[in-house]
Tab-separated table of C-alpha atoms and ligand atoms in Angstrom:
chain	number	residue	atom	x	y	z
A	1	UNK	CA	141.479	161.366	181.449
A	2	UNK	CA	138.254	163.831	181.380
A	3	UNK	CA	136.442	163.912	177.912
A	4	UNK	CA	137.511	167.317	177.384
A	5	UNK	CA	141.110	166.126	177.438
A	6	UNK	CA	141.001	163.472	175.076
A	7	UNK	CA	139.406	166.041	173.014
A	8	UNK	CA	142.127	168.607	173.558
A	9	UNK	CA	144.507	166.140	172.898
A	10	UNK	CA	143.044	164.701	169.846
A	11	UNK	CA	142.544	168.332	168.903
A	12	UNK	CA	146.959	169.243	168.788
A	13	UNK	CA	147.820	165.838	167.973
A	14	UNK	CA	145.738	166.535	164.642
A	15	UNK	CA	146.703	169.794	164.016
A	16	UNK	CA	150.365	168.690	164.613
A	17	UNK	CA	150.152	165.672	162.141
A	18	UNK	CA	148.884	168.982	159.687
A	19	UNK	CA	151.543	171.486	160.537
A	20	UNK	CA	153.959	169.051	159.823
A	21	UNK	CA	152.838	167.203	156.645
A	22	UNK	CA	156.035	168.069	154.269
A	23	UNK	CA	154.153	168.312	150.624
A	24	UNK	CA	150.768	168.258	149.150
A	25	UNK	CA	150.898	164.938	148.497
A	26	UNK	CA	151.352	163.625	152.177
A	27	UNK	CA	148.577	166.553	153.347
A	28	UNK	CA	145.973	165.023	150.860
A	29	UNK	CA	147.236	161.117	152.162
A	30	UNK	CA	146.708	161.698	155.814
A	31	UNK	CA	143.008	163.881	155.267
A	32	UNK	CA	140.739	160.536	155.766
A	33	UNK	CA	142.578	160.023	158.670
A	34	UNK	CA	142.065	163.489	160.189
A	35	UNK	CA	138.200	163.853	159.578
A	36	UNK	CA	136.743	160.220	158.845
A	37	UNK	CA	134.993	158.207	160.745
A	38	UNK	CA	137.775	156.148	161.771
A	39	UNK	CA	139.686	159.950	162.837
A	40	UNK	CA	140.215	160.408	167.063
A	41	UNK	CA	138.108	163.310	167.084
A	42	UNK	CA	135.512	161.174	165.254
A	43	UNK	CA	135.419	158.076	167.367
A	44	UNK	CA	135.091	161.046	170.317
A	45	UNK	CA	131.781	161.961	168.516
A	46	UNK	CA	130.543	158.180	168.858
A	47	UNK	CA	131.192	158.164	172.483
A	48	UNK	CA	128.527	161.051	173.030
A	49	UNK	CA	125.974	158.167	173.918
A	50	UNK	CA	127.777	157.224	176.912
A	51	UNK	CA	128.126	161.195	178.317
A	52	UNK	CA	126.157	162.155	180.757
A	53	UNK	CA	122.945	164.399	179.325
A	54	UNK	CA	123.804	167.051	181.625
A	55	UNK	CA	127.575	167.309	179.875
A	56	UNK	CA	126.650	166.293	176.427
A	57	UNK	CA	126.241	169.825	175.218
A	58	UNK	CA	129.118	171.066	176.377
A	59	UNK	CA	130.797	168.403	174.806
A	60	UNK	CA	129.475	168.497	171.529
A	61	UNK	CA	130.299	171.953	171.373
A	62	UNK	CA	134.111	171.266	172.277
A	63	UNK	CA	134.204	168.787	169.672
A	64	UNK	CA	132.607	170.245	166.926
A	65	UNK	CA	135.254	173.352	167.592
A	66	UNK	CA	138.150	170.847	168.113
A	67	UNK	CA	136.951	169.557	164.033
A	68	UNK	CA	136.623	173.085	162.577
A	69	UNK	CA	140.290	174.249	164.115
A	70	UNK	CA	141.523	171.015	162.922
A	71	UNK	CA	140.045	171.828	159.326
A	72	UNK	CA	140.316	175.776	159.282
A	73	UNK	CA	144.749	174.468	159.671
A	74	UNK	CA	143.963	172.006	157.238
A	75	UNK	CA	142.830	174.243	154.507
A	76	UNK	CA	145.552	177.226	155.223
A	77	UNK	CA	148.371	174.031	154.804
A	78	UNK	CA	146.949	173.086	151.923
A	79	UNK	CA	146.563	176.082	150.312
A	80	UNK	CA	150.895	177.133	151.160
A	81	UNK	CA	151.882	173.742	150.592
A	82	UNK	CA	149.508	173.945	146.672
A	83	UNK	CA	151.262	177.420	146.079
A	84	UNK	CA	155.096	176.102	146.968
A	85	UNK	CA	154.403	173.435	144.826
A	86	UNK	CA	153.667	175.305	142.284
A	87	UNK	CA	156.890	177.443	142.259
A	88	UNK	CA	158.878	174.720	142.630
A	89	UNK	CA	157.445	173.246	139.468
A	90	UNK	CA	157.841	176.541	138.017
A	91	UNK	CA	161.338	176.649	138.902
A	92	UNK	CA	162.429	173.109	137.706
A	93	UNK	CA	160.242	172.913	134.355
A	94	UNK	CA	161.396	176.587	133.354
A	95	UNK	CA	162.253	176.604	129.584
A	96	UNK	CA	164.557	179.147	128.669
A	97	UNK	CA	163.246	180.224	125.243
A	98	UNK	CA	166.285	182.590	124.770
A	99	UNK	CA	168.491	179.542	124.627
A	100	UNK	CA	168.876	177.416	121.492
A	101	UNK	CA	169.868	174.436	122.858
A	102	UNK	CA	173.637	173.172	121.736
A	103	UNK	CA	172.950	170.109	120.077
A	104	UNK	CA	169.289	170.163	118.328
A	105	UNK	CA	168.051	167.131	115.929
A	106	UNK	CA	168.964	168.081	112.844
A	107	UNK	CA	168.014	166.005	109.755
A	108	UNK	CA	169.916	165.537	106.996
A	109	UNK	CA	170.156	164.354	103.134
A	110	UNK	CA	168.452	161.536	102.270
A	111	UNK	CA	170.244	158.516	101.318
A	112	UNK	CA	169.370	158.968	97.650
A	113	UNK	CA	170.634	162.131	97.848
A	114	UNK	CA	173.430	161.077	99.364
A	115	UNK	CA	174.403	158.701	97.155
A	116	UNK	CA	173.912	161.160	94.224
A	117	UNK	CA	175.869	163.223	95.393
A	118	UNK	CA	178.542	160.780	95.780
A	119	UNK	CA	178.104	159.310	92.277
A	120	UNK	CA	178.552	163.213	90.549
A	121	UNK	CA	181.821	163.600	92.220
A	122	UNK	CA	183.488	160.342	91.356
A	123	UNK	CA	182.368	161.102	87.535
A	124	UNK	CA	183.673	164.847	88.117
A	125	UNK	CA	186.526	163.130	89.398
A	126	UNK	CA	186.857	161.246	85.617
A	127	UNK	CA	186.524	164.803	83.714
A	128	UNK	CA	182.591	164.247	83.156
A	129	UNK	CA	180.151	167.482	83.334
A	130	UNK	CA	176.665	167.578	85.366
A	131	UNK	CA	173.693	167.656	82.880
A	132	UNK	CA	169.560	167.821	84.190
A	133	UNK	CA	166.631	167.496	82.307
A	134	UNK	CA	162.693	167.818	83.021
A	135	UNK	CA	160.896	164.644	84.569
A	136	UNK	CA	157.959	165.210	82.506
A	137	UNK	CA	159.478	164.306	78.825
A	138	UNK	CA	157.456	164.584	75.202
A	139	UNK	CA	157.522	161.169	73.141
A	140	UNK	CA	160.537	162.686	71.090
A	141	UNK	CA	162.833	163.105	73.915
A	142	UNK	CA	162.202	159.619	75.657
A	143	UNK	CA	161.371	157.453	72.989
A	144	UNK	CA	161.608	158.758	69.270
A	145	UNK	CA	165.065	160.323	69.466
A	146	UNK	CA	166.638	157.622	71.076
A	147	UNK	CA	165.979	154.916	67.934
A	148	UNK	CA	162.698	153.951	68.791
A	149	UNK	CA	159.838	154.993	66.801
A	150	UNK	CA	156.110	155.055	67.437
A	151	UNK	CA	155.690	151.119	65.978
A	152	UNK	CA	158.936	150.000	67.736
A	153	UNK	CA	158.251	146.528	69.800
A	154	UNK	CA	160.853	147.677	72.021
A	155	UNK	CA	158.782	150.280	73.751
A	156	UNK	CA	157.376	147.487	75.822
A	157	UNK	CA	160.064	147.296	77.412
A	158	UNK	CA	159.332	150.124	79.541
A	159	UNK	CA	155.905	150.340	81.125
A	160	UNK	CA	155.086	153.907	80.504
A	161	UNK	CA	153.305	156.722	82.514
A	162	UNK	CA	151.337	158.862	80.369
A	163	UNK	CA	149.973	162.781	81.110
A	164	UNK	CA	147.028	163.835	80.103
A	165	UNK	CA	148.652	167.045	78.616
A	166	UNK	CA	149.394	167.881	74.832
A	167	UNK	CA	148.314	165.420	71.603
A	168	UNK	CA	147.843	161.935	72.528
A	169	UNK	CA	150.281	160.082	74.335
A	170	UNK	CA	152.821	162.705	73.566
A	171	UNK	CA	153.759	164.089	77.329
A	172	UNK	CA	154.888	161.175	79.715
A	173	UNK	CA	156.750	160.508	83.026
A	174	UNK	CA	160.143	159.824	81.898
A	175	UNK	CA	160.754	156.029	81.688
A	176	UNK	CA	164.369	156.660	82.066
A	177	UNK	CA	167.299	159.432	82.285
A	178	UNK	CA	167.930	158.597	78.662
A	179	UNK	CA	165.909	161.639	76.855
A	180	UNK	CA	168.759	163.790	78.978
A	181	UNK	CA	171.150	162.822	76.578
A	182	UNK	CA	169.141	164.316	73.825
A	183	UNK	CA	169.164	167.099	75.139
A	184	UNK	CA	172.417	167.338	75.934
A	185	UNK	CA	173.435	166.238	72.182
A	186	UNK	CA	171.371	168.973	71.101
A	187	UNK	CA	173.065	171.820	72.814
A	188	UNK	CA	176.455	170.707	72.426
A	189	UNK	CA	179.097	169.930	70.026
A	190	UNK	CA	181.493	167.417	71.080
A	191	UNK	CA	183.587	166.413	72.949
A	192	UNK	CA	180.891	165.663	75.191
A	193	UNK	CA	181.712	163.936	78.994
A	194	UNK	CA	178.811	164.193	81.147
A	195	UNK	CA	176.376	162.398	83.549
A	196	UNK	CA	172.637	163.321	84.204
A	197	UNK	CA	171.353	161.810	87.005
A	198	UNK	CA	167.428	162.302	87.883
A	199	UNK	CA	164.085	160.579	88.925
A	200	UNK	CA	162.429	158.516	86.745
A	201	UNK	CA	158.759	156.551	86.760
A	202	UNK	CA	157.725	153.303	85.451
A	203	UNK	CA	154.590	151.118	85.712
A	204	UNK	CA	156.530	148.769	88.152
A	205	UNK	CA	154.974	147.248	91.044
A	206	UNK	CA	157.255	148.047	94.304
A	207	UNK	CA	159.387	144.910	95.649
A	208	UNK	CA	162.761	144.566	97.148
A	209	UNK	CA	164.386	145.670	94.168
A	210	UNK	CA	161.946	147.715	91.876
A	211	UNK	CA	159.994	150.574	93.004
A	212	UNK	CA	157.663	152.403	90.121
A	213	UNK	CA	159.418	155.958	91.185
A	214	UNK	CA	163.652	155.681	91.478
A	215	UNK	CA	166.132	157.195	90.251
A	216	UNK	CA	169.263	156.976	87.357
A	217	UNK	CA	172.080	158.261	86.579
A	218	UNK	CA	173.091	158.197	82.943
A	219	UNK	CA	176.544	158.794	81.362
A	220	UNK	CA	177.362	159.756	77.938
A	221	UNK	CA	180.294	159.956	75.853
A	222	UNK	CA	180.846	161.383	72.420
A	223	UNK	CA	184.256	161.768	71.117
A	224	UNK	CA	186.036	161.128	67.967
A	225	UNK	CA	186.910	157.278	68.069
A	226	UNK	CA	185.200	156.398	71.020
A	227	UNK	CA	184.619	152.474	71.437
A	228	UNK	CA	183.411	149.924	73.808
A	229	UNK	CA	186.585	149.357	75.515
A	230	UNK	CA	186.491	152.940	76.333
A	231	UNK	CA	183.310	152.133	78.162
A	232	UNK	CA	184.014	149.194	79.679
A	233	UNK	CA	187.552	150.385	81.399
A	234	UNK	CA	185.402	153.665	82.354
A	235	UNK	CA	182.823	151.276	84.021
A	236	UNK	CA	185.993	149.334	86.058
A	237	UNK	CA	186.966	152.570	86.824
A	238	UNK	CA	183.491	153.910	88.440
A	239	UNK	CA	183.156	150.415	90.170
A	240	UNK	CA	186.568	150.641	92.175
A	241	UNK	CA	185.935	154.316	92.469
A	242	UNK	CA	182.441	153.363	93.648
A	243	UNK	CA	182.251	150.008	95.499
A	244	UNK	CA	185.895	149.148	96.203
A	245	UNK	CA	188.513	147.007	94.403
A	246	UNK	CA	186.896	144.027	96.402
A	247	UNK	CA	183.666	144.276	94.366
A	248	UNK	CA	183.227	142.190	90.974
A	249	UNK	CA	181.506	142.901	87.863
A	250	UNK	CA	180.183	141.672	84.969
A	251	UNK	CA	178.753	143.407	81.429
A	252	UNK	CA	176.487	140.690	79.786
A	253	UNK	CA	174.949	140.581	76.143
A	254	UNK	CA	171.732	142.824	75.849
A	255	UNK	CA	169.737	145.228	73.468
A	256	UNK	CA	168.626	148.933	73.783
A	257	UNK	CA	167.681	150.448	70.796
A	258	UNK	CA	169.437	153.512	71.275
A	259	UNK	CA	173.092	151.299	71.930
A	260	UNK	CA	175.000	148.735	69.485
A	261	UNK	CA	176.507	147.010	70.592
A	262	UNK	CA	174.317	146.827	74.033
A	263	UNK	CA	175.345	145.454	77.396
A	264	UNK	CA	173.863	145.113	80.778
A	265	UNK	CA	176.679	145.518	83.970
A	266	UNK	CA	176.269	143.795	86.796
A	267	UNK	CA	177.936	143.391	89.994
A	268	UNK	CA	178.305	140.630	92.775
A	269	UNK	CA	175.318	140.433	95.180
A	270	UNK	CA	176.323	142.582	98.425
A	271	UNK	CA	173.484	141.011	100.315
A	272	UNK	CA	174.667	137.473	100.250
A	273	UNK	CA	178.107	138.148	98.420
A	274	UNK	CA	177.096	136.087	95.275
A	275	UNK	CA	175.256	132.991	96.867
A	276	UNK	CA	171.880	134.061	95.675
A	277	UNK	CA	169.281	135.965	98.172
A	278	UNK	CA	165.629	137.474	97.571
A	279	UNK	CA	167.327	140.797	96.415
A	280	UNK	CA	169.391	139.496	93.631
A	281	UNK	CA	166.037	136.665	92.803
A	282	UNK	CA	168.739	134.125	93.615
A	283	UNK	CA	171.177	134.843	90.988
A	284	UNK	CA	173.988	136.079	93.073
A	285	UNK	CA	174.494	139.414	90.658
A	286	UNK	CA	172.281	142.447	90.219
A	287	UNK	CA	171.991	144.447	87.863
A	288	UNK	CA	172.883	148.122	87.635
A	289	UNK	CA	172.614	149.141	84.127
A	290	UNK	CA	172.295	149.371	80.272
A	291	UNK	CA	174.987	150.597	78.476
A	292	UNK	CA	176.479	150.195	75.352
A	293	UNK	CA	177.962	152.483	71.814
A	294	UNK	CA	175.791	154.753	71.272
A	295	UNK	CA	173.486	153.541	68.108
A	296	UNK	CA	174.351	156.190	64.842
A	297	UNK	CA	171.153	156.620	64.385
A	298	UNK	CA	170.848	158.548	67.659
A	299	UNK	CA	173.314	160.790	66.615
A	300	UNK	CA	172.061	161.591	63.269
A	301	UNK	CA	168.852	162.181	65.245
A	302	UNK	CA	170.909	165.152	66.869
A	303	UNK	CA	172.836	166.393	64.183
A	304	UNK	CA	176.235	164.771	64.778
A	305	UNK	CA	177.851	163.250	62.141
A	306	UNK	CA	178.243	159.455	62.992
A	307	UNK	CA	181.256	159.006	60.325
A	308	UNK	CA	183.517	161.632	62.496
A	309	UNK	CA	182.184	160.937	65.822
A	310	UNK	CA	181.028	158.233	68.192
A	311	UNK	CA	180.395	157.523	71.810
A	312	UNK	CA	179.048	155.464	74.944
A	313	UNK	CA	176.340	155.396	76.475
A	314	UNK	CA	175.040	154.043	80.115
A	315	UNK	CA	172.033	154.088	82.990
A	316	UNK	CA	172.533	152.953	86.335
A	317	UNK	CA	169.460	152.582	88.730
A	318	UNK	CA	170.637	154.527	91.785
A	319	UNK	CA	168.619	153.075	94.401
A	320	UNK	CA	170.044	149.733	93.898
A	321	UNK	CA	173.681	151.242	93.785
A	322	UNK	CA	172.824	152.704	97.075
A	323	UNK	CA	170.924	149.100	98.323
A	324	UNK	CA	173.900	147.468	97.425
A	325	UNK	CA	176.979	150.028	98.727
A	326	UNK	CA	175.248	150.069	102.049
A	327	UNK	CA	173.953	146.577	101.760
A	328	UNK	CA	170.153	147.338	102.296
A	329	UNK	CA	167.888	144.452	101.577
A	330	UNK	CA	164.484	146.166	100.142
A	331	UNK	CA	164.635	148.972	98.219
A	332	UNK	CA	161.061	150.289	99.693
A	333	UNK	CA	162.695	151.021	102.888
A	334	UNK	CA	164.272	153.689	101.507
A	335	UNK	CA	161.212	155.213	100.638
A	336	UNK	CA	159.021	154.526	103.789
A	337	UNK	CA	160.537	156.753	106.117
A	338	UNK	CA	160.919	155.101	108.909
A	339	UNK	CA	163.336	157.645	110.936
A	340	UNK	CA	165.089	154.668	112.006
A	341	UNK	CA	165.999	153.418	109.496
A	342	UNK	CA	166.733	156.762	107.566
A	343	UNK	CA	169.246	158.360	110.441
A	344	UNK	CA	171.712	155.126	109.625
A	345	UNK	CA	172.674	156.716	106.598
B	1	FA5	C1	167.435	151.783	80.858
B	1	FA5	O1	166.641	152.479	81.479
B	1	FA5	C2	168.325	152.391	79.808
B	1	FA5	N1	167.952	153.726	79.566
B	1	FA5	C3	169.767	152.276	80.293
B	1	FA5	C4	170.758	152.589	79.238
B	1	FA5	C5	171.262	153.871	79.113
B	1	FA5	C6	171.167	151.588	78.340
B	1	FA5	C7	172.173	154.168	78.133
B	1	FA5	C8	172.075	151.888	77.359
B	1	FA5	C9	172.598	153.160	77.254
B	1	FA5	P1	166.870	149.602	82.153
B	1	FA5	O2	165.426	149.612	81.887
B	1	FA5	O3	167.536	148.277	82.171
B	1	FA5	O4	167.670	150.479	81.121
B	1	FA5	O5	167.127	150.340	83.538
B	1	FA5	C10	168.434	150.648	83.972
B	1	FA5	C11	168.588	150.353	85.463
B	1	FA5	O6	167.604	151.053	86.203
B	1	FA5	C12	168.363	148.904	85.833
B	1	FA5	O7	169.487	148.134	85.562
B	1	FA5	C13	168.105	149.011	87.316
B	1	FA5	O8	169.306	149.215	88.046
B	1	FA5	C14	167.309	150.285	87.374
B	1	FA5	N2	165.888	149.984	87.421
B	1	FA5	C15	165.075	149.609	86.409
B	1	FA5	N3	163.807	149.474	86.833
B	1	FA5	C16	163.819	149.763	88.138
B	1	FA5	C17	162.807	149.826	89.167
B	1	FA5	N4	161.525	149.596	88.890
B	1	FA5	N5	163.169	150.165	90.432
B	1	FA5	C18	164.473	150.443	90.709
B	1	FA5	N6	165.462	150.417	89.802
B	1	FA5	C19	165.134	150.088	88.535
């Protein structure tokens, strides 16, 4: 075969191998291969030597042609193959913004909420009101009121968050939902039935079952001849409401200076069901609450008489009712947000 044939032919087998490329991608793969070194037309080019000088012109010019038809297709391909690609894309990524789509990723409450929620109707459920009160509380409301004076040892027993607002240490974090029912006492005559549940702060350092920001819900009572039984069958009343007739509890000996008698309930350990675990600090019960009569003192504080009328008094930490309903071993995953973890619930 003459020169000029192979050249022809390396010329339409090239610009076939173009016209047919199906994509972009394949165009682009086989380009080396069209115009490299390695290409027909080029290994033509190194056989020039060997031509005779008379024909070697002539030849060079058919090549060099046969390389710039072969690349003149090449760029026209690539150019249609670029702009179908481009629809294509155009037609498969589309978005329809007109559309909401039918199931989107809603969030929801928070377990804390949740579980306050759930707490206010099984109390509604018992005939008790909703009461709130503010987070930041003055020394009356959390402390003095409530049977503990500014020399009382018993302050200790909550580490306390001051603000740098008012006289002194007079404005403070709440330490507990206790100052609520104050406030409550103050507004109303009895019969009082209510719960106040709310965030409170303490100086605690975070572990599985403390965190220095949680949350209580606090119940109070004041009726005429209110006593502890009343509180304790309302408290094995909550906890079947609550947890289930399969959970157990307990109300142990204590003091609060605002209760007298004073008791703190317990139940049984979800976590290892009573056979002692990091959460319960291997006791096998953990504690919920203070409760306990509501001291007469606190009532005098209010203006109720404490000859015609007495009443109960408890606190629940909610977090740990929820930690132990749900059986959650550390108390700070609630609070780390961890989507994970928080679309369980
Ligand atoms: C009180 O706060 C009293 N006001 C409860 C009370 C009310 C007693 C009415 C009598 C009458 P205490 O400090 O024990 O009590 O806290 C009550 C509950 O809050 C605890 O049992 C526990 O469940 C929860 N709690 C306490 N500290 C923390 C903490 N750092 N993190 C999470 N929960 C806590």
């Amino acid at each position: 075969m003459s020169v000029h044939d192979q050249i022809e032919d390396a010329r339409a087998q090239a610009l076939s191998r173009v016209e047919n490329a199906p994509d972009l991608d394949a165009l682009v793969a086989i380009e080396p291969s069209l115009f490299g070194k390695k290409s027909t037309l080029g290994g033509l080019k190194r056989l020039m030597g060997q031509v005779d000088a008379s024909e070697r012109a002539a030849i060079g010019k058919a090549l060099n042609a046969a390389q710039q038809a072969v690349r003149e297709a090449f760029d026209s391909v690539r150019v249609t193959l670029a702009a179908e690609m481009r629809r294509e894309q155009l037609e498969t990524e589309r978005m329809d913004l007109t559309e909401v789509p039918c199931a989107p990723n809603l969030g929801h409450l928070h377990l804390i909420s949740q579980t306050t929620q759930r707490l206010e109707d099984v109390f509604v459920g018992m005939g008790f009101t909703v009461s709130e009160g503010p987070e930041a509380e003055t020394d009356w409301y959390n402390f003095t009121a409530l049977n503990l004076p500014s020399w009382h040892p018993a302050r200790s027993m909550w580490d306390t968050l001051y603000l740098d607002l008012g006289s002194g240490e007079d404005v403070l974090l709440r330490t507990h939902t206790s100052p609520v029912q104050v406030r409550v006492m103050e507004q109303q005559r009895p019969p009082i039935y209510t719960v106040c549940p709310g965030r409170v702060f303490r100086r605690d350092t975070a572990d599985a079952s403390h965190l220095p920001a949680f949350h209580q819900i606090e119940g109070l009572v004041v009726d005429e001849g209110i006593t502890f039984g009343d509180l304790a069958g309302t408290l094995d009343e909550f906890t079947a409401a609550y947890f289930g007739e399969s959970i157990k509890s307990r109300l142990r000996p204590s003091f609060f200076p605002f209760t007298e008698p004073s008791a703190e309930f317990d139940i049984t350990c979800t976590i290892c069901e009573g056979a002692g675990c990091q959460t319960c600090a291997r006791t096998g019960w953990i504690e919920l609450g203070g409760c306990g009569v509501v001291h007469p003192n606190v009532l005098s504080n209010v203006g109720i008489d404490p000859e015609c009328y007495s009443g109960f008094a408890f606190g629940f930490g909610i977090d740990r009712l929820a930690l132990m309903r749900h059986g959650i071993s550390d108390l700070r995953d609630m609070f780390t947000n961890d989507v994970r973890f928080l679309t369980q619930f």
